[in-house]
Short mmCIF file of C-alpha atoms in Angstrom, two decimals:
data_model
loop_
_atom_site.label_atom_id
_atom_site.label_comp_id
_atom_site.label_asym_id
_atom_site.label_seq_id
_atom_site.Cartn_x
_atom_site.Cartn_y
_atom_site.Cartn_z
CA UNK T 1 -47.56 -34.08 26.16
CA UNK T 2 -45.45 -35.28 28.90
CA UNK T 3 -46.91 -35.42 32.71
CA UNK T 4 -45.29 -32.49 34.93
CA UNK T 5 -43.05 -33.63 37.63
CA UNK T 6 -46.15 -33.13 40.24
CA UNK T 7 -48.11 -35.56 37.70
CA UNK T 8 -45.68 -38.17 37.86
CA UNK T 9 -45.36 -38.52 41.58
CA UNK T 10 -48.79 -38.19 41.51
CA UNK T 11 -49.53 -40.72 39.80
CA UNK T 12 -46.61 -43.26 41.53
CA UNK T 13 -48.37 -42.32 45.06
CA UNK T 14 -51.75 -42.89 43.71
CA UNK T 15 -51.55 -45.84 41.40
CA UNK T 16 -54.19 -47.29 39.36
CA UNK T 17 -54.62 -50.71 40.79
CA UNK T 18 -54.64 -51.27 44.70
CA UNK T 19 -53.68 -54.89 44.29
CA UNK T 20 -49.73 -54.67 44.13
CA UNK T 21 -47.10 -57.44 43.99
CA UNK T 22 -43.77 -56.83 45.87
CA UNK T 23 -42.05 -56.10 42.78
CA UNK T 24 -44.60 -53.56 41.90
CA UNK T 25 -44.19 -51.64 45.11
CA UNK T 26 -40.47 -51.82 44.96
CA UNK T 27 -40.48 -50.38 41.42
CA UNK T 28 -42.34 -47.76 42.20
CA UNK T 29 -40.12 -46.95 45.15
CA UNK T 30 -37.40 -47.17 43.02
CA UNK T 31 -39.23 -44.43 40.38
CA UNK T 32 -39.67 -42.00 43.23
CA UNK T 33 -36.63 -42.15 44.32
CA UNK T 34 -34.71 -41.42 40.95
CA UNK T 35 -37.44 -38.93 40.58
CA UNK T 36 -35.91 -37.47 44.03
CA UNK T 37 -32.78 -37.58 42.94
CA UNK T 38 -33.50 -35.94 38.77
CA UNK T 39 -36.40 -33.35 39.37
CA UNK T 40 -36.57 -32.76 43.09
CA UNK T 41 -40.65 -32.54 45.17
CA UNK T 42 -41.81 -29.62 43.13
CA UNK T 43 -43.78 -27.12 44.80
CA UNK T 44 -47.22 -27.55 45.45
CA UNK T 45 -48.80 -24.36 44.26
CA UNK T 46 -51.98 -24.92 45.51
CA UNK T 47 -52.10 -29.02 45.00
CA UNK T 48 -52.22 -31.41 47.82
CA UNK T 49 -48.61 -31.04 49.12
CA UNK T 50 -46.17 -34.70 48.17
CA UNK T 51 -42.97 -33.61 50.47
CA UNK T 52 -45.49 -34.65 53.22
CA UNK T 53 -46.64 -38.57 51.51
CA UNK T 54 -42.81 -39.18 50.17
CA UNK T 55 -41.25 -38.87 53.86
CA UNK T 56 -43.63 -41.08 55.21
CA UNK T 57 -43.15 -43.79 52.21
CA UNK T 58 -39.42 -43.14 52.96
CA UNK T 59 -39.65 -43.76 56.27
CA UNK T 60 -42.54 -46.61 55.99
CA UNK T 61 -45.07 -44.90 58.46
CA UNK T 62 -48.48 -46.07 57.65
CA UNK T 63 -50.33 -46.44 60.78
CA UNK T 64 -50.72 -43.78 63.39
CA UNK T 65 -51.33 -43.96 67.07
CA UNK T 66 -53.51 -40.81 68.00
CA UNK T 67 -54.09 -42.55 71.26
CA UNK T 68 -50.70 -43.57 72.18
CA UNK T 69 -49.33 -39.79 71.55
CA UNK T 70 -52.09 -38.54 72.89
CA UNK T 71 -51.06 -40.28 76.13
CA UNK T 72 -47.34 -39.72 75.94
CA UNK T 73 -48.45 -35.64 76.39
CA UNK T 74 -50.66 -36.03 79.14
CA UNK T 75 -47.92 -37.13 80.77
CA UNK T 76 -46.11 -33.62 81.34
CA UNK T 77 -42.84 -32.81 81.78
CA UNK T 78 -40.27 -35.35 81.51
CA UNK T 79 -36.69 -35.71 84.07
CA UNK T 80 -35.13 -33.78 81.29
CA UNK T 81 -37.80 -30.74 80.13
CA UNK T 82 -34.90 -28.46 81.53
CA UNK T 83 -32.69 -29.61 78.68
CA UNK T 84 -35.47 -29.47 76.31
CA UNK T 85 -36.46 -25.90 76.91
CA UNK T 86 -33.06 -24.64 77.18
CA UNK T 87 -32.87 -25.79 73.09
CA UNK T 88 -36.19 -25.19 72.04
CA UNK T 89 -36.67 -21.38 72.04
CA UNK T 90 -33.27 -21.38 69.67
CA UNK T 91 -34.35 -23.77 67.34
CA UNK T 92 -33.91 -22.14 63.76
CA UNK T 93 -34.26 -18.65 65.44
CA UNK T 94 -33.61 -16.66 62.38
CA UNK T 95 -35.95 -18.56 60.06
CA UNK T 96 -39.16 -16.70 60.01
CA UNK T 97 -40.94 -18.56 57.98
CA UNK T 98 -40.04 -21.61 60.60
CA UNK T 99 -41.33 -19.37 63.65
CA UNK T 100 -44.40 -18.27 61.60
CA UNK T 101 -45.37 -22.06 61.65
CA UNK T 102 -43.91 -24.12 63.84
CA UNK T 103 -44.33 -22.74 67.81
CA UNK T 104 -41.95 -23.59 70.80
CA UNK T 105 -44.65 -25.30 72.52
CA UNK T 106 -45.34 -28.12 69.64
CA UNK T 107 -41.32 -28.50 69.71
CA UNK T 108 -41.58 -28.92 73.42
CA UNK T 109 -44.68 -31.44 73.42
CA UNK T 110 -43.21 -33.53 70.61
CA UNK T 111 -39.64 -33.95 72.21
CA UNK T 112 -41.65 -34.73 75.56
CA UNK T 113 -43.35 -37.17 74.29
CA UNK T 114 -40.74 -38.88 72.21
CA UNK T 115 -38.70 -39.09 75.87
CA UNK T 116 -42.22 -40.91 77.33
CA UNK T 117 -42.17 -43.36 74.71
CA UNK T 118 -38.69 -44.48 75.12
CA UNK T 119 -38.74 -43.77 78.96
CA UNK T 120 -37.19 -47.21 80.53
CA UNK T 121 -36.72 -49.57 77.80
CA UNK T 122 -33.97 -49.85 74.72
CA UNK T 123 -34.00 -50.45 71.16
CA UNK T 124 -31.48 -52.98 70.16
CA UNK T 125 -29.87 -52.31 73.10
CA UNK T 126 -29.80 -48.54 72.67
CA UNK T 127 -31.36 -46.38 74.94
CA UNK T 128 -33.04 -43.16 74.16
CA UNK T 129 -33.70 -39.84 75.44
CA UNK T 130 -33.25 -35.99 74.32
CA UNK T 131 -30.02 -35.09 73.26
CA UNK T 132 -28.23 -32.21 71.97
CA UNK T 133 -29.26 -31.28 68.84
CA UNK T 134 -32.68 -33.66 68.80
CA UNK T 135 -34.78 -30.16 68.93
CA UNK T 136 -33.07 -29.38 65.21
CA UNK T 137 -33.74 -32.47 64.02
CA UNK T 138 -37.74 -32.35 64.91
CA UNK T 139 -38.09 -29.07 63.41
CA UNK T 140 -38.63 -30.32 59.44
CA UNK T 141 -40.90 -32.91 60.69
CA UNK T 142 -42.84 -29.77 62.38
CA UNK T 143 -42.78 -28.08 59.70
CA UNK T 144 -43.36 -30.36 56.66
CA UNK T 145 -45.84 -32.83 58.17
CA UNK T 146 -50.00 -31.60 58.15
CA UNK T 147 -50.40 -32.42 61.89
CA UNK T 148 -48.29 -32.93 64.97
CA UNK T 149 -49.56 -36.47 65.08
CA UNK T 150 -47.75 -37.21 61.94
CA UNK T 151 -44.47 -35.09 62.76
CA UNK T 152 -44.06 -37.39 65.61
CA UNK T 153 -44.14 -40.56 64.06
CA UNK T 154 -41.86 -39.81 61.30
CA UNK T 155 -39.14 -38.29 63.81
CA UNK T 156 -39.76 -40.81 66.02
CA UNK T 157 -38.93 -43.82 63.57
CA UNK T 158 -36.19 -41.59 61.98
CA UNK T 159 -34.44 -41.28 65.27
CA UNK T 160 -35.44 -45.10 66.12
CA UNK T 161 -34.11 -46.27 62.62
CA UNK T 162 -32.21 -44.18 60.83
CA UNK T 163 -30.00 -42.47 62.59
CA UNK T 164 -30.19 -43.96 66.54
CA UNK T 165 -26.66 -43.20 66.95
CA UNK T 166 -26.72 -39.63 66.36
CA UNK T 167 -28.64 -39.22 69.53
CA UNK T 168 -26.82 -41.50 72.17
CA UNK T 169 -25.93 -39.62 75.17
CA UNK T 170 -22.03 -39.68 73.84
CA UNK T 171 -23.17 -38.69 70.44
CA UNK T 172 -20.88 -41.89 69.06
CA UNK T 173 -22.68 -41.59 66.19
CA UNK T 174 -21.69 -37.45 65.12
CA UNK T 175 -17.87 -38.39 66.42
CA UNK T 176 -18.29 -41.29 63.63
CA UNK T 177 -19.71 -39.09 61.17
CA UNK T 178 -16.72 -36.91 61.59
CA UNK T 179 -14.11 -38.58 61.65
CA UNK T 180 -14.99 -40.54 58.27
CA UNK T 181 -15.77 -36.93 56.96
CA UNK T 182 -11.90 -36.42 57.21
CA UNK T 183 -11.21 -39.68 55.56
CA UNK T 184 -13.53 -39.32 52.82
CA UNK T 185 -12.22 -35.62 52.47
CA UNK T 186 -8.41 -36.76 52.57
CA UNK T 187 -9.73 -39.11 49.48
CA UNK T 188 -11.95 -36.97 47.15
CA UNK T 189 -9.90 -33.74 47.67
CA UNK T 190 -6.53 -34.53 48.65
CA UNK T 191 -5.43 -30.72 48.72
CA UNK T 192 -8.10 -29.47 50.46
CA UNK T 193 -8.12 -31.36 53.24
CA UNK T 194 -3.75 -31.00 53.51
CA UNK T 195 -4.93 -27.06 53.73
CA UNK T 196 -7.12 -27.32 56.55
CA UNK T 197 -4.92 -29.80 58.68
CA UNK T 198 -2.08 -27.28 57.95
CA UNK T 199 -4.28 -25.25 60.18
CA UNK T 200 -5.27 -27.79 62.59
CA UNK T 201 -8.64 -27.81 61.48
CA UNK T 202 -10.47 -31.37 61.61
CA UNK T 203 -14.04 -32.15 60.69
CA UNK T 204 -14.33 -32.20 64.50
CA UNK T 205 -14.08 -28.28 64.97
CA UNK T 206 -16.03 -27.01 61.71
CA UNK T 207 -18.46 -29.34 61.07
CA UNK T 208 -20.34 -30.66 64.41
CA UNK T 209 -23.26 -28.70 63.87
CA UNK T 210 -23.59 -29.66 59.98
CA UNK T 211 -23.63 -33.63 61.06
CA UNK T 212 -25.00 -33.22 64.27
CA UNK T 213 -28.43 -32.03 62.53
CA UNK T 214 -27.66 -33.05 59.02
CA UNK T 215 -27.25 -29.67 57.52
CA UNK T 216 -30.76 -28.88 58.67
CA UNK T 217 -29.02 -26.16 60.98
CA UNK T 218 -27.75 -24.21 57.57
CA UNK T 219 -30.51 -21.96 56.51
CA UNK T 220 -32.58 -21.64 54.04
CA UNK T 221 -35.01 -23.72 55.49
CA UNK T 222 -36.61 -24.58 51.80
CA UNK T 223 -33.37 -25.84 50.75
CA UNK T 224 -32.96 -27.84 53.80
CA UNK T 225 -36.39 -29.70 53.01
CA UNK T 226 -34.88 -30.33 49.66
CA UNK T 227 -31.46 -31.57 51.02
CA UNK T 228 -33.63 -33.68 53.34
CA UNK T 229 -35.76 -35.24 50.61
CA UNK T 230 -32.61 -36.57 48.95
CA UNK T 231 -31.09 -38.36 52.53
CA UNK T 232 -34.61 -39.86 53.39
CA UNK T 233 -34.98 -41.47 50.19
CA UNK T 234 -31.37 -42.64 49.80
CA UNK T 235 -29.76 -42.80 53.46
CA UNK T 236 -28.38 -39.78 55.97
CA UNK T 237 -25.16 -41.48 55.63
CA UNK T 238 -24.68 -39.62 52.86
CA UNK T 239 -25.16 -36.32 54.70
CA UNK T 240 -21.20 -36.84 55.64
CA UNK T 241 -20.73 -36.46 51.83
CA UNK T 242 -23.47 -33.35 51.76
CA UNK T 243 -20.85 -31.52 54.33
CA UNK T 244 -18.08 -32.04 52.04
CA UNK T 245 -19.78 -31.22 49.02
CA UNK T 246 -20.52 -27.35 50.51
CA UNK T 247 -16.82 -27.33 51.44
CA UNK T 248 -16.08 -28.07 47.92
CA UNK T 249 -18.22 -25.65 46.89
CA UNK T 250 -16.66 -23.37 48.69
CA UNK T 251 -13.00 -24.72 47.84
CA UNK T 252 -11.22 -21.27 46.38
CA UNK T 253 -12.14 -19.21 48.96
CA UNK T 254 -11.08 -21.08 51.43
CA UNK T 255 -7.70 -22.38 49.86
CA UNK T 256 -7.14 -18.64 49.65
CA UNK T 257 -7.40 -17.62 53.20
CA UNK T 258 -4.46 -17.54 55.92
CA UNK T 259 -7.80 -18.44 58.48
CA UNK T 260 -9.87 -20.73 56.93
CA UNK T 261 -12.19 -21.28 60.17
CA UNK T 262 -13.31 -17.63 59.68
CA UNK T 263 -15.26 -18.63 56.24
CA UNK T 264 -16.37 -22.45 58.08
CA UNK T 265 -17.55 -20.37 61.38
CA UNK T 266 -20.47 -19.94 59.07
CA UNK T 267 -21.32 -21.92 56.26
CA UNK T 268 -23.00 -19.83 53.12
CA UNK T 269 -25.97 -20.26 52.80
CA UNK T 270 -27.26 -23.78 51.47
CA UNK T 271 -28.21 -24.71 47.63
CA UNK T 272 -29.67 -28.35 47.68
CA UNK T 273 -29.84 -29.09 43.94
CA UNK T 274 -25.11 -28.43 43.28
CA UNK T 275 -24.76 -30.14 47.04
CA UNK T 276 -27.26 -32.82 46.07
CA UNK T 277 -25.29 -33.09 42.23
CA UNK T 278 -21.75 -33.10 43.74
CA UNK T 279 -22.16 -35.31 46.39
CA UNK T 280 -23.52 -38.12 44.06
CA UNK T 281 -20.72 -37.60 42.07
CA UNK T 282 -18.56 -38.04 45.46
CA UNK T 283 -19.75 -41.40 45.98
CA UNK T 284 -17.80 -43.10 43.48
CA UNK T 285 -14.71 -42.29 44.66
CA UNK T 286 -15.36 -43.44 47.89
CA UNK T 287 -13.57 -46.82 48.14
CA UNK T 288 -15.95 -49.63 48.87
CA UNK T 289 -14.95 -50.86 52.34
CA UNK T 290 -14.77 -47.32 53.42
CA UNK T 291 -18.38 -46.53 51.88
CA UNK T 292 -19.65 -49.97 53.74
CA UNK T 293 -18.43 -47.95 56.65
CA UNK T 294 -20.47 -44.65 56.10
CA UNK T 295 -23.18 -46.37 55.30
CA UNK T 296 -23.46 -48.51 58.95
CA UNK T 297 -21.94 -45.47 61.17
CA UNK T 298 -25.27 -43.70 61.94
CA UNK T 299 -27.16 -46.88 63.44
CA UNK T 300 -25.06 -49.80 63.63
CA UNK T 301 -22.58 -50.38 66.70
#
């Protein structure tokens, strides 16, 4: 009988022999990946939860530094705690299940701390401190990670790494994001996109908050997790692709409607698995210096 889908990540994240070779390791980064991508983190029921092991393998934090957070709290309130409590208390509002869990004060404390560890230096010439949006992007960390330990090392290398861009005072990143969101929409869906600019609607005025916080700001929250396991393991570039996938999605309605912002003022609500499927199928139609282009705009200047 074939191993469930639980069984088989299982037994990638656990394998039998601790002595790997490079190849090994990359393999079986490869396997969960496509396993990411076919079957999707099942639930749990009752197991030791994976969504938790797979970010961190994603993201390549192995060692934590109790101490070193630890410190960054007892240092208080940072030069911009105003900002960060005038976000926090909003953060996923409407998500009970969120608010059942994750509490303003660990949203506060981790975006504190992430502004002490960055206070007065640069990464690759990049400096960084809380910016719009940054309390969104903590909140799966919160929420999926055991401890708040481990929530801040992920978001802190994910902000560090992945997307460093998205979070520069000027937000160069999110104005990238955009704009190649209207090329790449011009491209896959020629008469969609003709629609919207015959109502003067760019990627700028609909869909800031969907790349500012990489759809994470589109409830269901469980579907966001699922959205999110899919850009960790393959890149949040590809987020810009996620966007237009839900527009597709939503394509007759809005071709259909004299005011097509009315319907984008709110996106429906999100379904990973047909966003996931149609944006994969997006990327080959994306031409390859433009791709190159997606690829680099959340962390490379």
């Amino acid at each position: 009988m074939p191993q469930d889908v639980y069984d088989q990540f299982s037994t990638l994240l656990n394998p039998a022999s601790k002595h790997r070779s490079a190849s090994d390791i990359s393999d079986g980064l490869k396997r969960i990946r496509r396993l990411v991508l076919t079957e999707g983190i099942p639930n749990d029921e009752g197991r030791a939860p994976l969504r938790p092991r797979i970010w961190k393998l994603m993201l390549r934090v192995e060692r934590l530094q109790a101490d070193e957070y630890l410190r960054y709290v007892a240092m208080g309130p940072s030069s911009v705690s105003t900002k960060i409590k005038n976000d926090t208390f909003r953060t996923l509002a409407t998500d009970t299940q969120f608010k059942g869990k994750v509490k303003e004060d660990m949203l506060i404390r981790l975006l504190e701390a992430f502004v002490w560890k960055n206070h007065g230096s640069e990464r690759d010439g990049l400096p960084f401190t809380y910016v719009q949006g940054m309390n969104v992007l903590s909140a799966p960390f919160l929420y999926t990670m055991p401890t708040q330990l481990e929530a801040f090392a992920c978001f802190s290398t994910f902000i560090e790494i992945c997307c460093p861009l998205y979070v520069q005072p000027t937000l160069v990143g999110v104005h990238r994001g955009l704009k190649l969101l209207d090329r790449c929409l011009k491209i896959v869906d020629g008469e969609l996109y003709d629609h919207l600019r015959s109502k003067n609607l760019s990627a700028e005025l609909y869909a800031f908050p969907s790349v500012l916080t990489l759809c994470a700001c589109t409830p269901p929250l469980d579907e966001v997790l699922q959205l999110w396991d899919f850009l960790l393991a393959f890149g949040v570039h590809l987020n810009v692709l996620c966007v237009i996938a839900q527009l597709l999605l939503m394509k007759q309605d809005l071709m259909i409607s004299p005011s097509p912002m009315k319907i984008l003022r709110t996106f429906p609500p999100l379904e990973a698995r047909p966003v996931i499927n149609v944006c994969v199928a997006l990327v080959k139609d994306i031409p390859e210096d433009l791709y190159r282009e997606l690829v680099q705009h959340p962390f490379q200047s």
